């Protein structure tokens, strides 16, 4: 642990991108700099479930909490690329159920999702203090995790037209090259998604995942003006954000994106 001190001169600051100026919304997209993890996890890996040294992850959380003191109780998921959304409360926050979305109506409960190319989606209905966090990879997007997440917030009392959403750093249209069949599948299975795909090299296609998610948020009832997109393509900016593609598909750390209302 001696080497993990905060006074190490080469440590960069922790980067937290934010979408909303309202200080009562505790939220952010945490970047990969400013932590103590090494190798594929360098440096601000916040996931205990990817093979990183647990002590390093502990130290990273400690550093993060110094920047964001409201991050006391963080609920998270065993993310499985599906469309199941769980309601998190103070009592269930530690459970980490299988799913890809969390919602809460309890101030003090902060929702966390982990990504490295997939789209982290944060949502708030500030009037009613209801929050949601979603993990939107291509599988979850086809399964409409977005629609499920908005419905779960509405079920808790949120009003879709009052929900603001922010998509965070994730793989861009510039880098998300997939097999052409997957591009066609997006066009077939998601209404209107065809215009967000384009041809790549022979047998390949590119998908603009954030554009597809944006459409899904609008279809779920959000106003276009209430949807923000924050941060760069993770693969292009892999010095600032973890990217599975940039890591060649090997083990990688994960960045955490969080949202909730302070107590
Ligand atoms: Zn890119």
PDB file of N, CA and C and ligand atoms in Angstrom, residues 174-175 233 236, ligand 1:
ATOM      1  N   UNK A 174     -17.264   6.878 -35.243  1.00  0.00           N
ATOM      2  CA  UNK A 174     -15.946   6.816 -35.879  1.00  0.00           C
ATOM      3  C   UNK A 174     -15.288   5.453 -35.700  1.00  0.00           C
ATOM      4  N   UNK A 175     -15.603   4.764 -34.602  1.00  0.00           N
ATOM      5  CA  UNK A 175     -14.846   3.561 -34.205  1.00  0.00           C
ATOM      6  C   UNK A 175     -15.688   2.307 -34.001  1.00  0.00           C
ATOM      7  N   UNK A 233     -15.535  10.009 -27.900  1.00  0.00           N
ATOM      8  CA  UNK A 233     -15.478   8.570 -28.213  1.00  0.00           C
ATOM      9  C   UNK A 233     -14.401   7.953 -27.322  1.00  0.00           C
ATOM     10  N   UNK A 236     -11.261   6.711 -29.290  1.00  0.00           N
ATOM     11  CA  UNK A 236     -10.414   7.826 -29.727  1.00  0.00           C
ATOM     12  C   UNK A 236      -9.696   8.470 -28.541  1.00  0.00           C
TER      13      UNK A 236
HETATM   14 ZN1  LIG B   1     -13.628   7.034 -32.202  1.00  0.00          ZN
END
